[in-house]
Amino acid sequence: MRKTYRIGILGATGAVGEELITLLQERKFPIAELRLLSSERSAGKQLVFDDQSVTVQSVSAEVLKGLDLVFASAGGAVSRQWLPIAVAEGAIAIDNSSAYRMDPEVPLVVPEVNPEDVVQHCGIIANPNCTTILMCVAIAPLHRAIPIRRIVASTYQSASGAGARAMAEVKVQAQAILDGASPNVEVLPYPLAFNLFLHNSPMDGSGYCEEELKMVRETRKIMGEPSLALTATCVRVPVLRAHSEAINLEFAAPFAPDKAREILRHAPGVMLVEDFDRNYFPMPLEATGKDPVLVGRIRQDLSHTCGLDLWLCGDQIRKGAALNAVQIAELLMARGLL
């Protein structure tokens, strides 16, 4: 008989939490009990899982007892407060916040890239940042063929990365502008409809924002390359859902674009999307709701004999967050660790 698990989702009413619920059902995860957890503000809300109404509960030490697995998508402060308690009660926690990503005792896992790292967990496994996940899925197969020496990443990040309220705000702003009115700004720092701005995460003294530094630090950890040269520029763009990235790669030796295409065509979690004659390449509209990272426009870097350029799009809420977390759980199951 197939083993079933008692699962908790912390942050169940958020965009990622609701996607987790959908994915657990779609992928037929073996669930004996599902507890949907949130702050007191959202407690009592009804959500649907497997055609059954489930009441959202306020998170507490008591409600975390007896769980086998906890998915956390409620922010770093919530994860730091509650995940040690869940682990002490016997659960394994998969954390979607940045709270534990750079902790040397916590594995940071993209199942297509470093699945072996899950065995090192001490109760908590960190889910990387969305832009990092999407990029690593695309570049890791190439790195295995010829080592990458340097990465230059430029991201075009959708409103979904700032949550459901940001997505709703962009829609309202767009209508206001079309009606000749001034757009209202509440969730994001500036109007995003018909606009773009550099990612609004906090800046450090070097001029890099937190989002850019996440890409640098997390990629090095996931790929096991602590000295990998990497720089990033992260931009918020007026797209509702799915992020895009322009990636420039410098390898240890020349890398033929056709060889890269052949590798990516067979890489797990990647869908090659290329038609140069039609100028048809990955688009966020087509990545929305899809599990694979769409990769295309692979070409020789004209400025470097060992360089390649590529373009990718991926659903930030699915593979960039919820799907990666569920895949980590499936990996734990497959290896007998859950």
mmCIF file of C-alpha atoms in Angstrom:
data_model
loop_
_atom_site.group_PDB
_atom_site.id
_atom_site.type_symbol
_atom_site.label_atom_id
_atom_site.label_comp_id
_atom_site.label_asym_id
_atom_site.label_seq_id
_atom_site.Cartn_x
_atom_site.Cartn_y
_atom_site.Cartn_z
ATOM 1 C CA MET A 1 0.000 0.000 0.000
ATOM 2 C CA ARG A 2 1.303 3.440 -0.923
ATOM 3 C CA LYS A 3 2.429 5.554 2.000
ATOM 4 C CA THR A 4 0.520 8.786 2.576
ATOM 5 C CA TYR A 5 1.628 11.942 4.349
ATOM 6 C CA ARG A 6 0.262 14.647 6.621
ATOM 7 C CA ILE A 7 1.021 17.926 4.882
ATOM 8 C CA GLY A 8 0.901 21.529 6.060
ATOM 9 C CA ILE A 9 1.005 24.610 3.831
ATOM 10 C CA LEU A 10 2.046 27.754 5.683
ATOM 11 C CA GLY A 11 0.906 30.786 3.712
ATOM 12 C CA ALA A 12 -1.875 28.824 2.033
ATOM 13 C CA THR A 13 -3.906 31.869 0.975
ATOM 14 C CA GLY A 14 -1.094 33.559 -0.978
ATOM 15 C CA ALA A 15 -0.401 33.134 -4.686
ATOM 16 C CA VAL A 16 2.287 30.494 -4.134
ATOM 17 C CA GLY A 17 0.297 28.749 -1.410
ATOM 18 C CA GLU A 18 -2.736 28.398 -3.648
ATOM 19 C CA GLU A 19 -0.517 27.115 -6.474
ATOM 20 C CA LEU A 20 0.920 24.525 -4.086
ATOM 21 C CA ILE A 21 -2.595 23.270 -3.397
ATOM 22 C CA THR A 22 -3.275 23.008 -7.129
ATOM 23 C CA LEU A 23 -0.006 21.195 -7.847
ATOM 24 C CA LEU A 24 -0.376 18.692 -5.019
ATOM 25 C CA GLN A 25 -3.714 17.723 -6.522
ATOM 26 C CA GLU A 26 -2.510 17.748 -10.148
ATOM 27 C CA ARG A 27 0.510 15.584 -9.354
ATOM 28 C CA LYS A 28 -1.494 13.249 -7.112
ATOM 29 C CA PHE A 29 0.780 13.673 -4.122
ATOM 30 C CA PRO A 30 -0.138 10.974 -1.560
ATOM 31 C CA ILE A 31 -1.829 13.011 1.164
ATOM 32 C CA ALA A 32 -3.437 11.573 4.278
ATOM 33 C CA GLU A 33 -4.243 15.000 5.723
ATOM 34 C CA LEU A 34 -3.830 18.553 4.439
ATOM 35 C CA ARG A 35 -3.656 21.451 6.889
ATOM 36 C CA LEU A 36 -3.874 24.923 5.384
ATOM 37 C CA LEU A 37 -2.219 27.488 7.641
ATOM 38 C CA SER A 38 -2.016 31.265 7.648
ATOM 39 C CA SER A 39 -2.023 34.339 9.833
ATOM 40 C CA GLU A 40 -5.032 35.101 12.020
ATOM 41 C CA ARG A 41 -6.237 37.549 9.360
ATOM 42 C CA SER A 42 -6.900 34.771 6.840
ATOM 43 C CA ALA A 43 -7.949 32.068 9.293
ATOM 44 C CA GLY A 44 -11.422 30.723 8.601
ATOM 45 C CA LYS A 45 -11.194 31.178 4.851
ATOM 46 C CA GLN A 46 -12.372 28.197 2.810
ATOM 47 C CA LEU A 47 -10.136 26.739 0.089
ATOM 48 C CA VAL A 48 -10.772 23.713 -2.110
ATOM 49 C CA PHE A 49 -8.573 20.633 -2.350
ATOM 50 C CA ASP A 50 -9.615 17.504 -4.217
ATOM 51 C CA ASP A 51 -13.197 18.817 -4.478
ATOM 52 C CA GLN A 52 -13.377 19.210 -0.700
ATOM 53 C CA SER A 53 -13.631 22.470 1.211
ATOM 54 C CA VAL A 54 -10.748 22.934 3.661
ATOM 55 C CA THR A 55 -10.794 25.584 6.387
ATOM 56 C CA VAL A 56 -7.651 27.684 6.747
ATOM 57 C CA GLN A 57 -6.295 27.575 10.305
ATOM 58 C CA SER A 58 -4.216 30.117 12.172
ATOM 59 C CA VAL A 59 -0.680 28.774 12.553
ATOM 60 C CA SER A 60 0.320 27.682 16.046
ATOM 61 C CA ALA A 61 2.644 25.187 17.694
ATOM 62 C CA GLU A 62 -0.322 22.922 18.316
ATOM 63 C CA VAL A 63 -1.470 22.821 14.701
ATOM 64 C CA LEU A 64 2.073 21.956 13.537
ATOM 65 C CA LYS A 65 2.130 18.766 15.594
ATOM 66 C CA GLY A 66 1.985 15.460 13.772
ATOM 67 C CA LEU A 67 2.870 16.780 10.317
ATOM 68 C CA ASP A 68 5.299 14.924 8.060
ATOM 69 C CA LEU A 69 5.986 17.822 5.706
ATOM 70 C CA VAL A 70 5.482 21.588 5.800
ATOM 71 C CA PHE A 71 5.633 23.888 2.786
ATOM 72 C CA ALA A 72 6.298 27.488 3.857
ATOM 73 C CA SER A 73 5.455 30.450 1.614
ATOM 74 C CA ALA A 74 4.686 33.224 4.059
ATOM 75 C CA GLY A 75 7.910 35.232 4.157
ATOM 76 C CA GLY A 76 11.190 35.000 5.998
ATOM 77 C CA ALA A 77 10.025 36.196 9.416
ATOM 78 C CA VAL A 78 7.230 33.610 9.507
ATOM 79 C CA SER A 79 9.592 30.840 8.412
ATOM 80 C CA ARG A 80 12.143 31.738 11.075
ATOM 81 C CA GLN A 81 9.434 31.748 13.735
ATOM 82 C CA TRP A 82 7.588 28.547 12.873
ATOM 83 C CA LEU A 83 9.784 26.163 10.895
ATOM 84 C CA PRO A 84 12.114 25.266 13.789
ATOM 85 C CA ILE A 85 8.990 24.369 15.764
ATOM 86 C CA ALA A 86 7.642 22.211 12.927
ATOM 87 C CA VAL A 87 10.996 20.436 12.583
ATOM 88 C CA ALA A 88 11.190 19.864 16.341
ATOM 89 C CA GLU A 89 7.783 18.185 16.072
ATOM 90 C CA GLY A 90 9.157 15.786 13.443
ATOM 91 C CA ALA A 91 8.308 17.463 10.136
ATOM 92 C CA ILE A 92 10.565 18.222 7.197
ATOM 93 C CA ALA A 93 10.152 21.818 6.031
ATOM 94 C CA ILE A 94 10.521 23.107 2.471
ATOM 95 C CA ASP A 95 10.901 26.862 2.732
ATOM 96 C CA ASN A 96 10.127 29.222 -0.138
ATOM 97 C CA SER A 97 11.416 32.320 1.677
ATOM 98 C CA SER A 98 14.978 33.630 1.740
ATOM 99 C CA ALA A 99 15.339 32.933 5.473
ATOM 100 C CA TYR A 100 17.542 29.838 5.237
ATOM 101 C CA ARG A 101 18.860 29.877 1.653
ATOM 102 C CA MET A 102 22.416 30.879 2.498
ATOM 103 C CA ASP A 103 22.609 28.912 5.755
ATOM 104 C CA PRO A 104 25.504 26.460 5.253
ATOM 105 C CA GLU A 105 23.535 23.784 7.132
ATOM 106 C CA VAL A 106 20.501 24.075 4.817
ATOM 107 C CA PRO A 107 20.544 22.627 1.281
ATOM 108 C CA LEU A 108 19.337 24.940 -1.484
ATOM 109 C CA VAL A 109 17.843 22.658 -4.106
ATOM 110 C CA VAL A 110 16.718 22.689 -7.723
ATOM 111 C CA PRO A 111 15.869 19.012 -8.390
ATOM 112 C CA GLU A 112 17.053 19.103 -12.018
ATOM 113 C CA VAL A 113 20.400 20.573 -10.945
ATOM 114 C CA ASN A 114 21.556 19.347 -7.507
ATOM 115 C CA PRO A 115 19.152 16.603 -6.326
ATOM 116 C CA GLU A 116 21.908 14.913 -4.316
ATOM 117 C CA ASP A 117 21.983 17.848 -1.878
ATOM 118 C CA VAL A 118 18.646 16.861 -0.298
ATOM 119 C CA VAL A 119 20.355 14.105 1.697
ATOM 120 C CA GLN A 120 22.255 16.771 3.649
ATOM 121 C CA HIS A 121 19.162 18.313 5.204
ATOM 122 C CA CYS A 122 18.742 18.675 8.950
ATOM 123 C CA GLY A 123 15.003 19.285 8.777
ATOM 124 C CA ILE A 124 14.811 22.312 6.475
ATOM 125 C CA ILE A 125 15.364 22.475 2.707
ATOM 126 C CA ALA A 126 15.388 25.886 1.044
ATOM 127 C CA ASN A 127 13.644 26.674 -2.229
ATOM 128 C CA PRO A 128 15.715 29.173 -4.261
ATOM 129 C CA ASN A 129 14.542 32.521 -5.572
ATOM 130 C CA CYS A 130 12.410 32.402 -8.713
ATOM 131 C CA THR A 131 14.910 33.967 -11.118
ATOM 132 C CA THR A 132 17.677 31.726 -9.802
ATOM 133 C CA ILE A 133 15.633 28.562 -10.306
ATOM 134 C CA LEU A 134 14.711 29.409 -13.884
ATOM 135 C CA MET A 135 18.278 30.277 -14.842
ATOM 136 C CA CYS A 136 19.871 27.263 -13.159
ATOM 137 C CA VAL A 137 17.519 24.811 -14.875
ATOM 138 C CA ALA A 138 18.634 26.240 -18.228
ATOM 139 C CA ILE A 139 22.368 26.654 -17.675
ATOM 140 C CA ALA A 140 23.288 23.641 -15.512
ATOM 141 C CA PRO A 141 23.156 21.134 -18.421
ATOM 142 C CA LEU A 142 25.500 23.397 -20.395
ATOM 143 C CA HIS A 143 27.834 23.776 -17.414
ATOM 144 C CA ARG A 144 28.119 19.985 -17.192
ATOM 145 C CA ALA A 145 29.287 19.871 -20.811
ATOM 146 C CA ILE A 146 31.766 22.772 -20.671
ATOM 147 C CA PRO A 147 32.352 24.675 -17.412
ATOM 148 C CA ILE A 148 30.874 28.163 -17.225
ATOM 149 C CA ARG A 149 33.372 30.840 -16.244
ATOM 150 C CA ARG A 150 31.126 33.934 -16.148
ATOM 151 C CA ILE A 151 27.410 34.779 -16.271
ATOM 152 C CA VAL A 152 25.740 38.103 -17.072
ATOM 153 C CA ALA A 153 22.014 37.945 -16.321
ATOM 154 C CA SER A 154 19.348 40.540 -17.094
ATOM 155 C CA THR A 155 15.883 39.735 -15.771
ATOM 156 C CA TYR A 156 12.457 40.978 -16.824
ATOM 157 C CA GLN A 157 10.289 40.118 -13.829
ATOM 158 C CA SER A 158 6.508 40.071 -13.872
ATOM 159 C CA ALA A 159 4.114 41.505 -11.319
ATOM 160 C CA SER A 160 3.428 38.002 -9.984
ATOM 161 C CA GLY A 161 6.814 38.107 -8.278
ATOM 162 C CA ALA A 162 5.399 40.756 -5.943
ATOM 163 C CA GLY A 163 2.253 38.755 -5.189
ATOM 164 C CA ALA A 164 -1.422 38.646 -6.088
ATOM 165 C CA ARG A 165 -2.071 42.225 -4.923
ATOM 166 C CA ALA A 166 0.602 43.542 -7.293
ATOM 167 C CA MET A 167 -0.959 41.656 -10.198
ATOM 168 C CA ALA A 168 -4.339 43.185 -9.392
ATOM 169 C CA GLU A 169 -2.799 46.653 -9.060
ATOM 170 C CA VAL A 170 -1.266 46.493 -12.547
ATOM 171 C CA LYS A 171 -4.670 45.709 -14.063
ATOM 172 C CA VAL A 172 -6.280 48.651 -12.272
ATOM 173 C CA GLN A 173 -3.412 50.964 -13.255
ATOM 174 C CA ALA A 174 -3.678 49.962 -16.918
ATOM 175 C CA GLN A 175 -7.384 50.751 -17.008
ATOM 176 C CA ALA A 176 -6.843 54.074 -15.236
ATOM 177 C CA ILE A 177 -4.201 55.144 -17.752
ATOM 178 C CA LEU A 178 -6.400 54.098 -20.688
ATOM 179 C CA ASP A 179 -9.194 56.180 -19.155
ATOM 180 C CA GLY A 180 -6.903 59.205 -18.920
ATOM 181 C CA ALA A 181 -6.552 59.081 -15.138
ATOM 182 C CA SER A 182 -3.463 58.917 -12.945
ATOM 183 C CA PRO A 183 -2.615 55.369 -11.829
ATOM 184 C CA ASN A 184 -2.961 54.620 -8.135
ATOM 185 C CA VAL A 185 0.147 53.203 -6.437
ATOM 186 C CA GLU A 186 -0.224 51.138 -3.252
ATOM 187 C CA VAL A 187 1.579 47.787 -3.539
ATOM 188 C CA LEU A 188 4.543 48.561 -5.784
ATOM 189 C CA PRO A 189 6.689 51.704 -5.369
ATOM 190 C CA TYR A 190 5.897 53.096 -8.837
ATOM 191 C CA PRO A 191 3.261 52.563 -11.525
ATOM 192 C CA LEU A 192 4.032 49.342 -13.406
ATOM 193 C CA ALA A 193 1.354 49.501 -16.108
ATOM 194 C CA PHE A 194 2.966 50.784 -19.338
ATOM 195 C CA ASN A 195 6.186 51.209 -17.359
ATOM 196 C CA LEU A 196 9.144 49.341 -15.942
ATOM 197 C CA PHE A 197 11.561 50.002 -13.111
ATOM 198 C CA LEU A 198 14.589 48.421 -11.511
ATOM 199 C CA HIS A 199 13.719 45.806 -8.901
ATOM 200 C CA ASN A 200 12.671 47.535 -5.712
ATOM 201 C CA SER A 201 14.335 45.212 -3.198
ATOM 202 C CA PRO A 202 16.740 46.981 -0.799
ATOM 203 C CA MET A 203 20.068 48.193 -2.184
ATOM 204 C CA ASP A 204 23.428 47.600 -0.565
ATOM 205 C CA GLY A 205 26.467 49.877 -0.607
ATOM 206 C CA SER A 206 27.709 48.404 -3.889
ATOM 207 C CA GLY A 207 24.650 49.571 -5.813
ATOM 208 C CA TYR A 208 23.254 46.057 -6.219
ATOM 209 C CA CYS A 209 19.753 45.293 -4.996
ATOM 210 C CA GLU A 210 18.892 42.281 -2.856
ATOM 211 C CA GLU A 211 17.236 40.469 -5.775
ATOM 212 C CA GLU A 212 20.417 40.712 -7.846
ATOM 213 C CA LEU A 213 22.600 39.504 -4.998
ATOM 214 C CA LYS A 214 20.258 36.547 -4.463
ATOM 215 C CA MET A 215 20.917 35.433 -8.034
ATOM 216 C CA VAL A 216 24.675 35.689 -7.520
ATOM 217 C CA ARG A 217 24.895 33.942 -4.156
ATOM 218 C CA GLU A 218 22.229 31.308 -4.725
ATOM 219 C CA THR A 219 23.532 30.264 -8.141
ATOM 220 C CA ARG A 220 26.997 29.714 -6.709
ATOM 221 C CA LYS A 221 25.605 27.551 -3.909
ATOM 222 C CA ILE A 222 23.262 25.484 -6.099
ATOM 223 C CA MET A 223 25.904 24.799 -8.734
ATOM 224 C CA GLY A 224 28.632 24.139 -6.189
ATOM 225 C CA GLU A 225 30.808 26.888 -7.675
ATOM 226 C CA PRO A 226 31.592 29.385 -4.873
ATOM 227 C CA SER A 227 33.898 31.492 -7.053
ATOM 228 C CA LEU A 228 31.723 31.589 -10.192
ATOM 229 C CA ALA A 229 31.791 35.078 -11.740
ATOM 230 C CA LEU A 230 28.228 36.357 -12.051
ATOM 231 C CA THR A 231 26.496 39.720 -12.296
ATOM 232 C CA ALA A 232 22.792 40.499 -12.600
ATOM 233 C CA THR A 233 20.436 43.385 -13.313
ATOM 234 C CA CYS A 234 16.832 42.779 -12.246
ATOM 235 C CA VAL A 235 13.936 44.773 -13.701
ATOM 236 C CA ARG A 236 10.209 44.716 -12.933
ATOM 237 C CA VAL A 237 8.174 44.779 -16.164
ATOM 238 C CA PRO A 238 4.430 45.208 -16.923
ATOM 239 C CA VAL A 239 3.738 41.496 -17.409
ATOM 240 C CA LEU A 240 1.227 39.789 -15.138
ATOM 241 C CA ARG A 241 2.849 36.387 -14.778
ATOM 242 C CA ALA A 242 6.061 34.595 -15.862
ATOM 243 C CA HIS A 243 9.564 36.005 -15.734
ATOM 244 C CA SER A 244 11.999 36.396 -18.636
ATOM 245 C CA GLU A 245 15.793 36.469 -18.591
ATOM 246 C CA ALA A 246 18.537 37.344 -21.067
ATOM 247 C CA ILE A 247 21.612 35.302 -20.168
ATOM 248 C CA ASN A 248 25.157 35.736 -21.451
ATOM 249 C CA LEU A 249 27.492 32.826 -20.693
ATOM 250 C CA GLU A 250 31.262 32.646 -20.986
ATOM 251 C CA PHE A 251 32.609 29.083 -21.055
ATOM 252 C CA ALA A 252 36.045 27.568 -20.509
ATOM 253 C CA ALA A 253 36.154 26.682 -24.215
ATOM 254 C CA PRO A 254 34.172 27.508 -27.360
ATOM 255 C CA PHE A 255 30.610 26.124 -27.263
ATOM 256 C CA ALA A 256 28.811 25.654 -30.575
ATOM 257 C CA PRO A 257 25.198 26.907 -30.457
ATOM 258 C CA ASP A 258 23.961 23.706 -32.137
ATOM 259 C CA LYS A 259 25.639 21.625 -29.444
ATOM 260 C CA ALA A 260 23.941 23.741 -26.765
ATOM 261 C CA ARG A 261 20.583 23.269 -28.503
ATOM 262 C CA GLU A 262 21.008 19.512 -28.600
ATOM 263 C CA ILE A 263 21.855 19.405 -24.894
ATOM 264 C CA LEU A 264 18.921 21.616 -23.910
ATOM 265 C CA ARG A 265 16.515 19.720 -26.166
ATOM 266 C CA HIS A 266 16.994 16.688 -23.904
ATOM 267 C CA ALA A 267 17.492 18.495 -20.585
ATOM 268 C CA PRO A 268 14.966 17.859 -17.786
ATOM 269 C CA GLY A 269 12.682 20.795 -17.074
ATOM 270 C CA VAL A 270 13.573 22.603 -20.318
ATOM 271 C CA MET A 271 11.507 23.195 -23.457
ATOM 272 C CA LEU A 272 13.446 24.467 -26.455
ATOM 273 C CA VAL A 273 11.453 27.167 -28.288
ATOM 274 C CA GLU A 274 13.189 28.494 -31.387
ATOM 275 C CA ASP A 275 12.188 29.539 -34.892
ATOM 276 C CA PHE A 276 14.608 32.124 -36.232
ATOM 277 C CA ASP A 277 12.708 32.477 -39.525
ATOM 278 C CA ARG A 278 9.540 33.560 -37.694
ATOM 279 C CA ASN A 279 11.349 35.406 -34.878
ATOM 280 C CA TYR A 280 9.508 33.029 -32.545
ATOM 281 C CA PHE A 281 11.145 32.489 -29.176
ATOM 282 C CA PRO A 282 10.040 32.097 -25.530
ATOM 283 C CA MET A 283 7.365 34.559 -24.395
ATOM 284 C CA PRO A 284 5.931 35.043 -20.905
ATOM 285 C CA LEU A 285 2.377 34.601 -22.186
ATOM 286 C CA GLU A 286 3.293 31.149 -23.454
ATOM 287 C CA ALA A 287 5.273 30.251 -20.323
ATOM 288 C CA THR A 288 2.340 31.093 -18.042
ATOM 289 C CA GLY A 289 0.840 27.963 -16.527
ATOM 290 C CA LYS A 290 3.563 25.711 -17.932
ATOM 291 C CA ASP A 291 6.017 23.652 -15.891
ATOM 292 C CA PRO A 292 9.135 23.722 -18.126
ATOM 293 C CA VAL A 293 11.494 26.643 -18.517
ATOM 294 C CA LEU A 294 11.214 27.824 -22.131
ATOM 295 C CA VAL A 295 14.656 28.454 -23.637
ATOM 296 C CA GLY A 296 15.605 29.808 -27.052
ATOM 297 C CA ARG A 297 17.473 32.319 -29.225
ATOM 298 C CA ILE A 298 20.722 30.503 -28.522
ATOM 299 C CA ARG A 299 23.509 32.217 -30.415
ATOM 300 C CA GLN A 300 27.229 32.826 -30.478
ATOM 301 C CA ASP A 301 28.349 35.879 -28.508
ATOM 302 C CA LEU A 302 29.922 38.162 -31.119
ATOM 303 C CA SER A 303 32.199 39.696 -28.488
ATOM 304 C CA HIS A 304 33.755 36.464 -27.152
ATOM 305 C CA THR A 305 34.816 33.226 -28.833
ATOM 306 C CA CYS A 306 33.770 31.217 -25.759
ATOM 307 C CA GLY A 307 30.461 33.031 -25.246
ATOM 308 C CA LEU A 308 26.819 32.124 -25.813
ATOM 309 C CA ASP A 309 23.645 34.170 -25.426
ATOM 310 C CA LEU A 310 20.226 32.718 -24.662
ATOM 311 C CA TRP A 311 16.739 33.882 -23.732
ATOM 312 C CA LEU A 312 14.373 32.133 -21.326
ATOM 313 C CA CYS A 313 10.900 32.484 -19.850
ATOM 314 C CA GLY A 314 9.347 30.612 -16.948
ATOM 315 C CA ASP A 315 6.275 30.720 -14.762
ATOM 316 C CA GLN A 316 7.440 32.401 -11.575
ATOM 317 C CA ILE A 317 4.640 30.944 -9.456
ATOM 318 C CA ARG A 318 4.978 27.378 -10.744
ATOM 319 C CA LYS A 319 8.581 26.366 -11.506
ATOM 320 C CA GLY A 320 9.894 29.551 -9.918
ATOM 321 C CA ALA A 321 8.284 28.669 -6.585
ATOM 322 C CA ALA A 322 5.512 26.110 -5.964
ATOM 323 C CA LEU A 323 6.472 23.442 -8.490
ATOM 324 C CA ASN A 324 10.112 23.407 -7.411
ATOM 325 C CA ALA A 325 8.973 22.914 -3.809
ATOM 326 C CA VAL A 326 6.687 20.014 -4.736
ATOM 327 C CA GLN A 327 9.467 18.450 -6.812
ATOM 328 C CA ILE A 328 11.738 18.608 -3.754
ATOM 329 C CA ALA A 329 9.066 16.755 -1.779
ATOM 330 C CA GLU A 330 8.768 14.158 -4.550
ATOM 331 C CA LEU A 331 12.541 13.789 -4.505
ATOM 332 C CA LEU A 332 12.465 13.149 -0.757
ATOM 333 C CA MET A 333 9.796 10.489 -1.305
ATOM 334 C CA ALA A 334 11.705 8.812 -4.127
ATOM 335 C CA ARG A 335 14.846 8.591 -1.986
ATOM 336 C CA GLY A 336 13.017 7.270 1.061
ATOM 337 C CA LEU A 337 13.760 10.400 3.072
ATOM 338 C CA LEU A 338 10.166 11.359 3.845
#
